[in-house]
GROMACS .gro file of C-alpha atoms in nm:
model
  463
    1MET     CA    1  -0.391  -2.002   1.032
    2PRO     CA    2  -0.120  -1.834   0.819
    3PRO     CA    3  -0.198  -1.498   0.656
    4TYR     CA    4  -0.363  -1.490   0.312
    5GLN     CA    5  -0.136  -1.504   0.007
    6TYR     CA    6  -0.250  -1.400  -0.340
    7ILE     CA    7   0.060  -1.568  -0.485
    8GLU     CA    8   0.187  -1.860  -0.282
    9ARG     CA    9   0.557  -1.834  -0.203
   10SER     CA   10   0.796  -1.980   0.050
   11THR     CA   11   0.871  -1.779   0.361
   12PRO     CA   12   1.195  -1.576   0.377
   13PHE     CA   13   1.228  -1.686   0.740
   14SER     CA   14   1.328  -2.002   0.923
   15THR     CA   15   1.205  -2.103   1.267
   16LYS     CA   16   1.367  -2.444   1.295
   17GLY     CA   17   1.686  -2.511   1.484
   18GLY     CA   18   2.007  -2.655   1.344
   19HIS     CA   19   2.314  -2.501   1.189
   20THR     CA   20   2.274  -2.146   1.061
   21LEU     CA   21   2.545  -1.904   0.952
   22PRO     CA   22   2.592  -1.575   1.140
   23VAL     CA   23   2.530  -1.226   1.009
   24PHE     CA   24   2.725  -0.961   1.199
   25ALA     CA   25   2.530  -0.639   1.136
   26VAL     CA   26   2.779  -0.379   1.254
   27THR     CA   27   2.859  -0.008   1.263
   28PRO     CA   28   3.207   0.143   1.222
   29ALA     CA   29   3.215   0.169   1.603
   30HIS     CA   30   3.196  -0.210   1.631
   31ILE     CA   31   3.510  -0.240   1.419
   32GLU     CA   32   3.694   0.042   1.596
   33THR     CA   33   3.620  -0.086   1.948
   34GLY     CA   34   3.654  -0.455   1.863
   35SER     CA   35   3.315  -0.540   2.015
   36ILE     CA   36   3.226  -0.830   1.787
   37ASP     CA   37   3.333  -1.190   1.740
   38PRO     CA   38   3.716  -1.195   1.731
   39ILE     CA   39   3.738  -1.409   1.416
   40ALA     CA   40   3.497  -1.179   1.231
   41LEU     CA   41   3.683  -0.874   1.366
   42ASP     CA   42   4.021  -1.004   1.254
   43TRP     CA   43   3.890  -1.074   0.902
   44ALA     CA   44   3.721  -0.733   0.884
   45ARG     CA   45   4.041  -0.551   0.975
   46LYS     CA   46   4.253  -0.756   0.735
   47ALA     CA   47   4.007  -0.687   0.452
   48GLY     CA   48   3.977  -0.317   0.535
   49PHE     CA   49   3.605  -0.351   0.601
   50LYS     CA   50   3.470  -0.015   0.730
   51ALA     CA   51   3.104  -0.114   0.791
   52GLU     CA   52   2.982   0.148   0.545
   53THR     CA   53   2.607   0.152   0.481
   54GLY     CA   54   2.501  -0.162   0.294
   55SER     CA   55   2.852  -0.304   0.255
   56LEU     CA   56   2.891  -0.681   0.279
   57LEU     CA   57   3.193  -0.902   0.343
   58LEU     CA   58   3.191  -1.283   0.335
   59ILE     CA   59   3.387  -1.448   0.619
   60PRO     CA   60   3.568  -1.775   0.541
   61THR     CA   61   3.637  -2.056   0.785
   62GLY     CA   62   3.987  -2.189   0.844
   63ASP     CA   63   3.930  -2.464   0.589
   64GLY     CA   64   3.802  -2.230   0.321
   65HIS     CA   65   3.425  -2.271   0.363
   66LEU     CA   66   3.174  -1.992   0.415
   67GLY     CA   67   3.162  -1.905   0.783
   68GLY     CA   68   2.945  -1.597   0.799
   69VAL     CA   69   2.893  -1.241   0.678
   70LEU     CA   70   2.976  -0.892   0.797
   71PHE     CA   71   2.707  -0.640   0.702
   72GLY     CA   72   2.769  -0.267   0.734
   73MET     CA   73   2.494  -0.058   0.894
   74GLY     CA   74   2.676   0.277   0.867
   75THR     CA   75   2.735   0.525   1.145
   76ASN     CA   76   2.366   0.591   1.212
   77PRO     CA   77   2.157   0.275   1.153
   78SER     CA   78   1.832   0.451   1.249
   79GLU     CA   79   1.857   0.652   0.926
   80ASN     CA   80   1.820   0.326   0.728
   81PRO     CA   81   1.590   0.114   0.948
   82PHE     CA   82   1.514  -0.138   0.672
   83LEU     CA   83   1.865  -0.168   0.536
   84THR     CA   84   1.860  -0.541   0.613
   85GLY     CA   85   1.632  -0.577   0.311
   86LYS     CA   86   1.953  -0.564   0.109
   87LEU     CA   87   2.067  -0.884   0.281
   88ALA     CA   88   1.773  -1.072   0.131
   89ARG     CA   89   1.909  -0.996  -0.217
   90SER     CA   90   2.281  -1.033  -0.147
   91LEU     CA   91   2.326  -1.323   0.097
   92PRO     CA   92   2.425  -1.658  -0.055
   93ALA     CA   93   2.153  -1.922  -0.044
   94GLY     CA   94   2.138  -2.098   0.291
   95GLU     CA   95   2.010  -2.048   0.644
   96TRP     CA   96   2.128  -1.748   0.842
   97HIS     CA   97   2.080  -1.577   1.178
   98ILE     CA   98   2.158  -1.230   1.310
   99GLU     CA   99   2.447  -1.256   1.552
  100THR     CA  100   2.494  -0.888   1.638
  101ALA     CA  101   2.284  -0.589   1.543
  102PRO     CA  102   2.234  -0.225   1.643
  103LEU     CA  103   1.856  -0.229   1.584
  104THR     CA  104   1.563  -0.423   1.733
  105ALA     CA  105   1.490  -0.774   1.610
  106ASN     CA  106   1.147  -0.668   1.482
  107ARG     CA  107   1.292  -0.387   1.270
  108LEU     CA  108   1.570  -0.606   1.133
  109LEU     CA  109   1.335  -0.892   1.046
  110LEU     CA  110   1.071  -0.667   0.891
  111GLY     CA  111   1.336  -0.498   0.678
  112TYR     CA  112   1.468  -0.836   0.565
  113GLY     CA  113   1.118  -0.956   0.478
  114LEU     CA  114   1.035  -0.641   0.283
  115GLY     CA  115   1.355  -0.676   0.083
  116ALA     CA  116   1.296  -1.048   0.022
  117TYR     CA  117   0.989  -0.979  -0.194
  118ARG     CA  118   1.010  -1.115  -0.548
  119PHE     CA  119   0.742  -1.101  -0.817
  120GLY     CA  120   0.823  -1.419  -1.005
  121ARG     CA  121   0.480  -1.513  -1.137
  122TYR     CA  122   0.584  -1.483  -1.501
  123ARG     CA  123   0.942  -1.615  -1.471
  124SER     CA  124   1.035  -1.974  -1.546
  125GLU     CA  125   1.346  -1.966  -1.327
  126LYS     CA  126   1.282  -1.995  -0.952
  127PRO     CA  127   1.606  -1.909  -0.770
  128VAL     CA  128   1.688  -2.054  -0.429
  129GLU     CA  129   1.670  -1.773  -0.173
  130PRO     CA  130   1.842  -1.739   0.167
  131THR     CA  131   1.634  -1.764   0.482
  132LEU     CA  132   1.682  -1.581   0.810
  133MET     CA  133   1.615  -1.727   1.154
  134ILE     CA  134   1.347  -1.547   1.357
  135PRO     CA  135   1.488  -1.492   1.707
  136GLN     CA  136   1.288  -1.552   2.024
  137ASP     CA  137   1.251  -1.181   2.105
  138ALA     CA  138   1.082  -1.099   1.771
  139ASP     CA  139   0.705  -1.083   1.720
  140ALA     CA  140   0.702  -1.339   1.441
  141ALA     CA  141   0.325  -1.341   1.390
  142ASP     CA  142   0.299  -0.965   1.349
  143ILE     CA  143   0.603  -0.943   1.122
  144LYS     CA  144   0.454  -1.209   0.892
  145ARG     CA  145   0.116  -1.035   0.905
  146GLN     CA  146   0.256  -0.699   0.798
  147LEU     CA  147   0.461  -0.859   0.524
  148ALA     CA  148   0.155  -1.046   0.397
  149GLY     CA  149  -0.035  -0.717   0.368
  150VAL     CA  150   0.253  -0.548   0.187
  151TYR     CA  151   0.309  -0.848  -0.042
  152LEU     CA  152  -0.061  -0.858  -0.131
  153ALA     CA  153  -0.060  -0.491  -0.232
  154ARG     CA  154   0.259  -0.537  -0.433
  155ASP     CA  155   0.135  -0.856  -0.603
  156LEU     CA  156  -0.195  -0.705  -0.711
  157ILE     CA  157  -0.029  -0.392  -0.851
  158ASN     CA  158   0.247  -0.585  -1.029
  159THR     CA  159   0.005  -0.821  -1.201
  160PRO     CA  160  -0.063  -0.694  -1.557
  161THR     CA  161  -0.415  -0.602  -1.654
  162ASN     CA  162  -0.466  -0.906  -1.878
  163ASP     CA  163  -0.467  -1.098  -1.547
  164MET     CA  164  -0.596  -0.818  -1.323
  165GLY     CA  165  -0.905  -0.668  -1.483
  166PRO     CA  166  -1.218  -0.588  -1.280
  167ALA     CA  167  -1.330  -0.953  -1.279
  168ASP     CA  168  -0.984  -1.069  -1.165
  169LEU     CA  169  -0.973  -0.807  -0.892
  170GLU     CA  170  -1.312  -0.931  -0.775
  171LYS     CA  171  -1.174  -1.287  -0.763
  172ALA     CA  172  -0.880  -1.174  -0.545
  173PHE     CA  173  -1.119  -0.971  -0.327
  174ARG     CA  174  -1.340  -1.276  -0.274
  175ALA     CA  175  -1.038  -1.497  -0.198
  176LEU     CA  176  -0.913  -1.255   0.067
  177ALA     CA  177  -1.259  -1.236   0.223
  178GLY     CA  178  -1.299  -1.614   0.214
  179HIS     CA  179  -0.970  -1.669   0.394
  180TYR     CA  180  -1.096  -1.462   0.690
  181LYS     CA  181  -1.463  -1.560   0.664
  182ALA     CA  182  -1.577  -1.211   0.569
  183GLU     CA  183  -1.901  -1.143   0.381
  184VAL     CA  184  -1.887  -1.019   0.021
  185SER     CA  185  -2.143  -0.855  -0.204
  186VAL     CA  186  -2.085  -0.735  -0.561
  187VAL     CA  187  -2.286  -0.512  -0.794
  188VAL     CA  188  -2.197  -0.563  -1.162
  189GLY     CA  189  -2.267  -0.388  -1.492
  190ASP     CA  190  -2.613  -0.238  -1.536
  191GLY     CA  191  -2.686  -0.334  -1.177
  192LEU     CA  192  -2.480  -0.026  -1.089
  193ILE     CA  193  -2.748   0.191  -1.248
  194GLU     CA  194  -3.023   0.006  -1.066
  195ARG     CA  195  -2.839   0.038  -0.733
  196ASN     CA  196  -2.752   0.406  -0.788
  197PHE     CA  197  -2.381   0.399  -0.863
  198PRO     CA  198  -2.402   0.603  -1.185
  199LEU     CA  199  -2.044   0.737  -1.190
  200VAL     CA  200  -1.888   0.394  -1.142
  201HIS     CA  201  -2.097   0.269  -1.436
  202THR     CA  202  -2.011   0.575  -1.647
  203VAL     CA  203  -1.634   0.531  -1.613
  204GLY     CA  204  -1.630   0.156  -1.666
  205ARG     CA  205  -1.903   0.092  -1.923
  206ALA     CA  206  -1.673   0.106  -2.231
  207SER     CA  207  -1.458  -0.185  -2.113
  208ALA     CA  208  -1.497  -0.544  -2.227
  209GLN     CA  209  -1.510  -0.636  -1.855
  210ALA     CA  210  -1.813  -0.490  -1.681
  211PRO     CA  211  -1.754  -0.234  -1.405
  212ARG     CA  212  -1.845  -0.344  -1.053
  213LEU     CA  213  -1.861  -0.237  -0.692
  214LEU     CA  214  -1.701  -0.479  -0.445
  215GLU     CA  215  -1.797  -0.476  -0.078
  216MET     CA  216  -1.662  -0.677   0.214
  217ARG     CA  217  -1.782  -0.685   0.576
  218TRP     CA  218  -1.597  -0.838   0.871
  219GLY     CA  219  -1.603  -0.806   1.249
  220LYS     CA  220  -1.869  -0.750   1.510
  221LYS     CA  221  -2.138  -0.486   1.540
  222GLY     CA  222  -2.070  -0.253   1.829
  223HIS     CA  223  -1.697  -0.227   1.763
  224PRO     CA  224  -1.565   0.096   1.604
  225LYS     CA  225  -1.686   0.118   1.246
  226VAL     CA  226  -1.396   0.152   1.004
  227THR     CA  227  -1.458   0.171   0.631
  228LEU     CA  228  -1.183   0.145   0.370
  229VAL     CA  229  -1.242   0.268   0.015
  230GLY     CA  230  -0.988   0.197  -0.260
  231LYS     CA  231  -0.972   0.321  -0.617
  232GLY     CA  232  -0.981   0.016  -0.843
  233VAL     CA  233  -0.908   0.144  -1.193
  234CYS     CA  234  -0.751  -0.172  -1.331
  235PHE     CA  235  -0.620   0.011  -1.636
  236ASP     CA  236  -0.648   0.375  -1.738
  237THR     CA  237  -0.615   0.468  -2.103
  238GLY     CA  238  -0.726   0.819  -2.012
  239GLY     CA  239  -1.049   0.759  -2.200
  240LEU     CA  240  -1.122   0.988  -2.492
  241ASP     CA  241  -0.869   1.231  -2.344
  242ILE     CA  242  -0.622   0.952  -2.414
  243LYS     CA  243  -0.284   0.935  -2.247
  244GLY     CA  244   0.039   0.924  -2.444
  245SER     CA  245   0.212   0.586  -2.460
  246ALA     CA  246   0.476   0.679  -2.201
  247ASN     CA  247   0.210   0.786  -1.950
  248MET     CA  248   0.000   0.477  -2.018
  249LEU     CA  249   0.284   0.230  -1.961
  250LEU     CA  250   0.235   0.199  -1.583
  251MET     CA  251  -0.141   0.228  -1.576
  252LYS     CA  252  -0.184  -0.128  -1.452
  253LYS     CA  253  -0.097   0.033  -1.117
  254ASP     CA  254  -0.403   0.260  -1.122
  255MET     CA  255  -0.579   0.011  -0.894
  256GLY     CA  256  -0.308   0.072  -0.631
  257GLY     CA  257  -0.560   0.225  -0.393
  258ALA     CA  258  -0.769  -0.093  -0.402
  259ALA     CA  259  -0.455  -0.307  -0.359
  260ASN     CA  260  -0.346  -0.105  -0.057
  261VAL     CA  261  -0.680  -0.111   0.125
  262MET     CA  262  -0.695  -0.487   0.064
  263GLY     CA  263  -0.347  -0.519   0.217
  264LEU     CA  264  -0.459  -0.314   0.517
  265ALA     CA  265  -0.776  -0.520   0.550
  266LEU     CA  266  -0.562  -0.835   0.557
  267MET     CA  267  -0.361  -0.697   0.851
  268ILE     CA  268  -0.676  -0.594   1.038
  269MET     CA  269  -0.850  -0.928   0.993
  270ASP     CA  270  -0.541  -1.138   1.055
  271ALA     CA  271  -0.474  -0.953   1.382
  272LYS     CA  272  -0.841  -0.993   1.480
  273LEU     CA  273  -0.865  -0.625   1.571
  274LYS     CA  274  -1.187  -0.529   1.745
  275ILE     CA  275  -1.321  -0.340   1.447
  276ASP     CA  276  -1.644  -0.347   1.251
  277LEU     CA  277  -1.470  -0.345   0.913
  278ARG     CA  278  -1.614  -0.256   0.575
  279VAL     CA  279  -1.412  -0.248   0.252
  280ILE     CA  280  -1.546  -0.091  -0.068
  281VAL     CA  281  -1.370  -0.108  -0.404
  282PRO     CA  282  -1.516   0.035  -0.725
  283ALA     CA  283  -1.344  -0.176  -0.994
  284VAL     CA  284  -1.339  -0.050  -1.353
  285GLU     CA  285  -1.125  -0.018  -1.662
  286ASN     CA  286  -1.123   0.327  -1.824
  287SER     CA  287  -1.137   0.223  -2.188
  288ILE     CA  288  -1.242   0.371  -2.522
  289ALA     CA  289  -1.544   0.253  -2.720
  290GLY     CA  290  -1.853   0.396  -2.880
  291ASN     CA  291  -2.026   0.418  -2.542
  292ALA     CA  292  -1.735   0.582  -2.357
  293PHE     CA  293  -1.812   0.895  -2.157
  294ARG     CA  294  -1.707   1.221  -2.323
  295PRO     CA  295  -1.557   1.557  -2.231
  296GLY     CA  296  -1.843   1.796  -2.167
  297ASP     CA  297  -2.087   1.531  -2.047
  298ILE     CA  298  -2.267   1.591  -1.718
  299TYR     CA  299  -2.366   1.308  -1.486
  300ARG     CA  300  -2.553   1.292  -1.159
  301SER     CA  301  -2.369   1.116  -0.877
  302ARG     CA  302  -2.506   0.884  -0.610
  303LYS     CA  303  -2.521   1.179  -0.371
  304GLY     CA  304  -2.723   1.383  -0.621
  305LEU     CA  305  -2.448   1.631  -0.705
  306THR     CA  306  -2.397   1.678  -1.078
  307VAL     CA  307  -2.046   1.649  -1.223
  308GLN     CA  308  -1.924   1.806  -1.546
  309ILE     CA  309  -1.663   1.595  -1.725
  310ASP     CA  310  -1.385   1.832  -1.824
  311ASN     CA  311  -1.129   1.553  -1.864
  312THR     CA  312  -1.201   1.182  -1.902
  313ASP     CA  313  -0.855   1.112  -1.757
  314ALA     CA  314  -0.973   1.241  -1.418
  315GLU     CA  315  -1.184   0.929  -1.375
  316GLY     CA  316  -1.061   0.805  -1.037
  317ARG     CA  317  -1.236   1.075  -0.839
  318LEU     CA  318  -1.560   0.992  -1.020
  319ILE     CA  319  -1.574   0.630  -0.907
  320LEU     CA  320  -1.454   0.730  -0.560
  321ALA     CA  321  -1.735   0.988  -0.538
  322ASP     CA  322  -2.003   0.720  -0.560
  323ALA     CA  323  -1.810   0.481  -0.335
  324LEU     CA  324  -1.748   0.747  -0.068
  325ALA     CA  325  -2.109   0.860  -0.073
  326TYR     CA  326  -2.215   0.497  -0.026
  327ALA     CA  327  -1.964   0.445   0.256
  328ASP     CA  328  -2.068   0.770   0.423
  329GLU     CA  329  -2.435   0.664   0.441
  330ASP     CA  330  -2.335   0.411   0.708
  331LYS     CA  331  -2.185   0.688   0.929
  332PRO     CA  332  -1.854   0.513   1.002
  333ASP     CA  333  -1.635   0.621   1.293
  334LEU     CA  334  -1.343   0.636   1.052
  335LEU     CA  335  -1.355   0.652   0.673
  336ILE     CA  336  -1.027   0.599   0.487
  337ASP     CA  337  -0.985   0.622   0.113
  338MET     CA  338  -0.670   0.546  -0.084
  339ALA     CA  339  -0.613   0.623  -0.449
  340THR     CA  340  -0.342   0.664  -0.711
  341LEU     CA  341  -0.517   0.989  -0.789
  342THR     CA  342  -0.301   1.280  -0.908
  343GLY     CA  343   0.031   1.348  -1.072
  344ALA     CA  344   0.029   1.672  -0.875
  345ALA     CA  345   0.094   1.479  -0.554
  346ARG     CA  346   0.407   1.328  -0.711
  347VAL     CA  347   0.525   1.669  -0.833
  348ALA     CA  348   0.483   1.806  -0.481
  349LEU     CA  349   0.628   1.518  -0.277
  350GLY     CA  350   0.781   1.266  -0.514
  351PRO     CA  351   0.699   0.895  -0.544
  352ASP     CA  352   0.800   0.783  -0.193
  353LEU     CA  353   0.614   1.030   0.029
  354PRO     CA  354   0.233   1.004   0.001
  355PRO     CA  355   0.022   1.301   0.108
  356PHE     CA  356  -0.290   1.265   0.318
  357PHE     CA  357  -0.578   1.506   0.371
  358THR     CA  358  -0.808   1.538   0.670
  359ASP     CA  359  -0.993   1.806   0.866
  360ASP     CA  360  -0.942   1.617   1.192
  361GLU     CA  361  -0.640   1.752   1.382
  362ASP     CA  362  -0.628   1.467   1.632
  363LEU     CA  363  -0.638   1.206   1.355
  364ALA     CA  364  -0.367   1.387   1.160
  365GLU     CA  365  -0.139   1.405   1.464
  366HIS     CA  366  -0.178   1.036   1.542
  367LEU     CA  367  -0.120   0.937   1.179
  368ILE     CA  368   0.207   1.131   1.171
  369ASP     CA  369   0.311   0.962   1.497
  370ALA     CA  370   0.228   0.620   1.352
  371SER     CA  371   0.419   0.707   1.035
  372LEU     CA  372   0.732   0.792   1.232
  373GLU     CA  373   0.700   0.486   1.457
  374THR     CA  374   0.675   0.249   1.160
  375ASP     CA  375   0.906   0.433   0.915
  376ASP     CA  376   0.615   0.435   0.672
  377PRO     CA  377   0.643   0.793   0.541
  378LEU     CA  378   0.337   1.021   0.519
  379TRP     CA  379   0.293   1.397   0.487
  380ARG     CA  380  -0.016   1.601   0.566
  381MET     CA  381  -0.144   1.837   0.296
  382PRO     CA  382  -0.411   2.107   0.345
  383LEU     CA  383  -0.777   2.099   0.251
  384TYR     CA  384  -0.743   2.467   0.169
  385LYS     CA  385  -1.090   2.621   0.147
  386GLY     CA  386  -0.968   2.899  -0.079
  387TYR     CA  387  -0.947   2.647  -0.363
  388GLU     CA  388  -1.304   2.519  -0.326
  389LYS     CA  389  -1.416   2.763  -0.595
  390ASN     CA  390  -1.193   2.578  -0.842
  391VAL     CA  391  -1.400   2.262  -0.804
  392ARG     CA  392  -1.720   2.435  -0.915
  393ALA     CA  393  -1.835   2.395  -1.275
  394GLN     CA  394  -2.000   2.646  -1.503
  395ILE     CA  395  -2.324   2.455  -1.563
  396ALA     CA  396  -2.303   2.173  -1.305
  397ASP     CA  397  -2.238   2.144  -0.933
  398LEU     CA  398  -1.879   2.023  -0.975
  399THR     CA  399  -1.607   1.974  -1.234
  400ASN     CA  400  -1.389   1.666  -1.231
  401ALA     CA  401  -1.090   1.858  -1.371
  402PRO     CA  402  -1.038   2.219  -1.261
  403ALA     CA  403  -0.872   2.439  -1.522
  404GLY     CA  404  -0.509   2.538  -1.487
  405GLY     CA  405  -0.380   2.232  -1.307
  406MET     CA  406  -0.247   2.418  -1.004
  407ALA     CA  407  -0.289   2.256  -0.660
  408GLY     CA  408  -0.422   1.947  -0.835
  409SER     CA  409  -0.387   1.713  -0.539
  410ILE     CA  410  -0.569   1.960  -0.312
  411THR     CA  411  -0.856   2.024  -0.553
  412ALA     CA  412  -0.897   1.649  -0.603
  413ALA     CA  413  -0.923   1.604  -0.226
  414LEU     CA  414  -1.172   1.892  -0.205
  415PHE     CA  415  -1.379   1.725  -0.477
  416LEU     CA  416  -1.392   1.401  -0.276
  417LYS     CA  417  -1.473   1.591   0.042
  418ARG     CA  418  -1.803   1.700  -0.113
  419PHE     CA  419  -1.919   1.336  -0.095
  420VAL     CA  420  -1.843   1.285   0.275
  421GLY     CA  421  -2.052   1.445   0.549
  422LYS     CA  422  -2.181   1.190   0.799
  423SER     CA  423  -1.857   1.010   0.888
  424THR     CA  424  -1.699   1.100   1.221
  425LYS     CA  425  -1.348   1.108   1.075
  426TRP     CA  426  -1.234   1.101   0.712
  427VAL     CA  427  -0.886   1.083   0.563
  428HIS     CA  428  -0.783   1.068   0.198
  429PHE     CA  429  -0.448   0.928   0.080
  430ASP     CA  430  -0.313   1.021  -0.265
  431ILE     CA  431  -0.055   0.745  -0.314
  432PHE     CA  432   0.176   0.657  -0.603
  433GLY     CA  433   0.172   0.282  -0.539
  434TRP     CA  434   0.499   0.224  -0.721
  435SER     CA  435   0.874   0.222  -0.649
  436PRO     CA  436   1.051   0.366  -0.956
  437SER     CA  437   1.396   0.272  -0.822
  438GLU     CA  438   1.528  -0.012  -0.610
  439ARG     CA  439   1.575   0.046  -0.238
  440PRO     CA  440   1.696  -0.202   0.026
  441HIS     CA  441   1.342  -0.281   0.137
  442SER     CA  442   1.167  -0.236  -0.196
  443PRO     CA  443   1.239  -0.360  -0.549
  444VAL     CA  444   1.119  -0.167  -0.852
  445GLY     CA  445   0.746  -0.222  -0.893
  446GLY     CA  446   0.420  -0.208  -0.704
  447GLU     CA  447   0.441  -0.073  -0.352
  448ALA     CA  448   0.236  -0.057  -0.034
  449GLN     CA  449   0.225   0.296   0.103
  450GLY     CA  450   0.080   0.413   0.431
  451ILE     CA  451  -0.081   0.085   0.532
  452ARG     CA  452   0.173  -0.013   0.796
  453ALA     CA  453   0.124   0.329   0.957
  454LEU     CA  454  -0.254   0.292   0.937
  455TYR     CA  455  -0.233  -0.055   1.088
  456ARG     CA  456  -0.029   0.085   1.379
  457TYR     CA  457  -0.280   0.367   1.425
  458LEU     CA  458  -0.575   0.128   1.432
  459ARG     CA  459  -0.401  -0.106   1.676
  460THR     CA  460  -0.303   0.164   1.923
  461ASN     CA  461  -0.559   0.445   1.897
  462LEU     CA  462  -0.897   0.312   1.792
  463ARG     CA  463  -1.106   0.188   2.081
   0.00000   0.00000   0.00000
């Protein structure tokens, strides 16, 4: 069974035999030492091709047809492990294979697949794309699985809110679960009050689409219990503390945490990992209406802690609070939450390096190892206890928006930590979920962050 696709698209790979054109992925040393195909070498030297990073040179045949391509990997290919993603956007249409390369087949193919992503749902023109042969020594199934998870996260984030409101996110959630025969339950609208999810209801009640809590279960009892929680704010106006237009422009991506945990769940289920999996997504739209929550309001959370609303634009931690408390009641062996939570994380580390927070030293060490092994960048940030006082409110247990704005990513993590106590291990990811500039393996738009590293961690460390 092929991996789940939210948007059906043709594969960037070819597995059939027949005539394919060669790609010579080379370093300057290959040119200097002459250790490649002599025809390609002769053409490279005549054209002055230096194999600089990302450079490309078409090779003609003797009769003037296209015979292949030279692709420069630079002097240190390991610094750009997914550089082959650029090939997916620069090769002429046709079928290709890697003839020579300084990196492993898996890394080359994964890079190509990441770079081959296109979000063409709203375009009339459907260009013909090149395909790359998967060699025998590559793990084709796992490459396709990881790409499916990344593509799902990107697709969900890139889809505008008129097609990705809470009800649409639920539909995608159910489709993913159905593909892998997982069980789904959903609590909608006023049912959130009846089932004790007051903060999820509070944030989402002003929207035309009712707020909801999505839950998926998959796997066997007795296996390690892993619970994924993703922030599903399908659009964030900021509420009554309304955002400016420039800051609101990308707020379709505020459900990036939900998109990423769904992408990770896809990888887990598709690989049939021996995990008792649970996925929880609070799905809301933070809108403005007469019944919108207000600055100064105080609400009681699922856990019983009261929260003072000091900024309606700090809504993500509110819905996560109820979802984490619910997840924690089941005492999972590992509780992971992902959220496009704070601008402070981007100020500290930029858009491409997501911070994570955990008290567990062993978990942190293994996550960093997995990050390095997969070239899926992560950086640990501290749950500094000295800032816990900043999360306290004057007339409630907690504030959702500490004054001053300093250490905003840390105080947000400390806020969430108050709703986790029974889980064996907990880790919080404050992701951006967006690529603001094109890179070889990533076009501008929605992005999966941290999930390939988490997938590696779960495959190799959780028993």
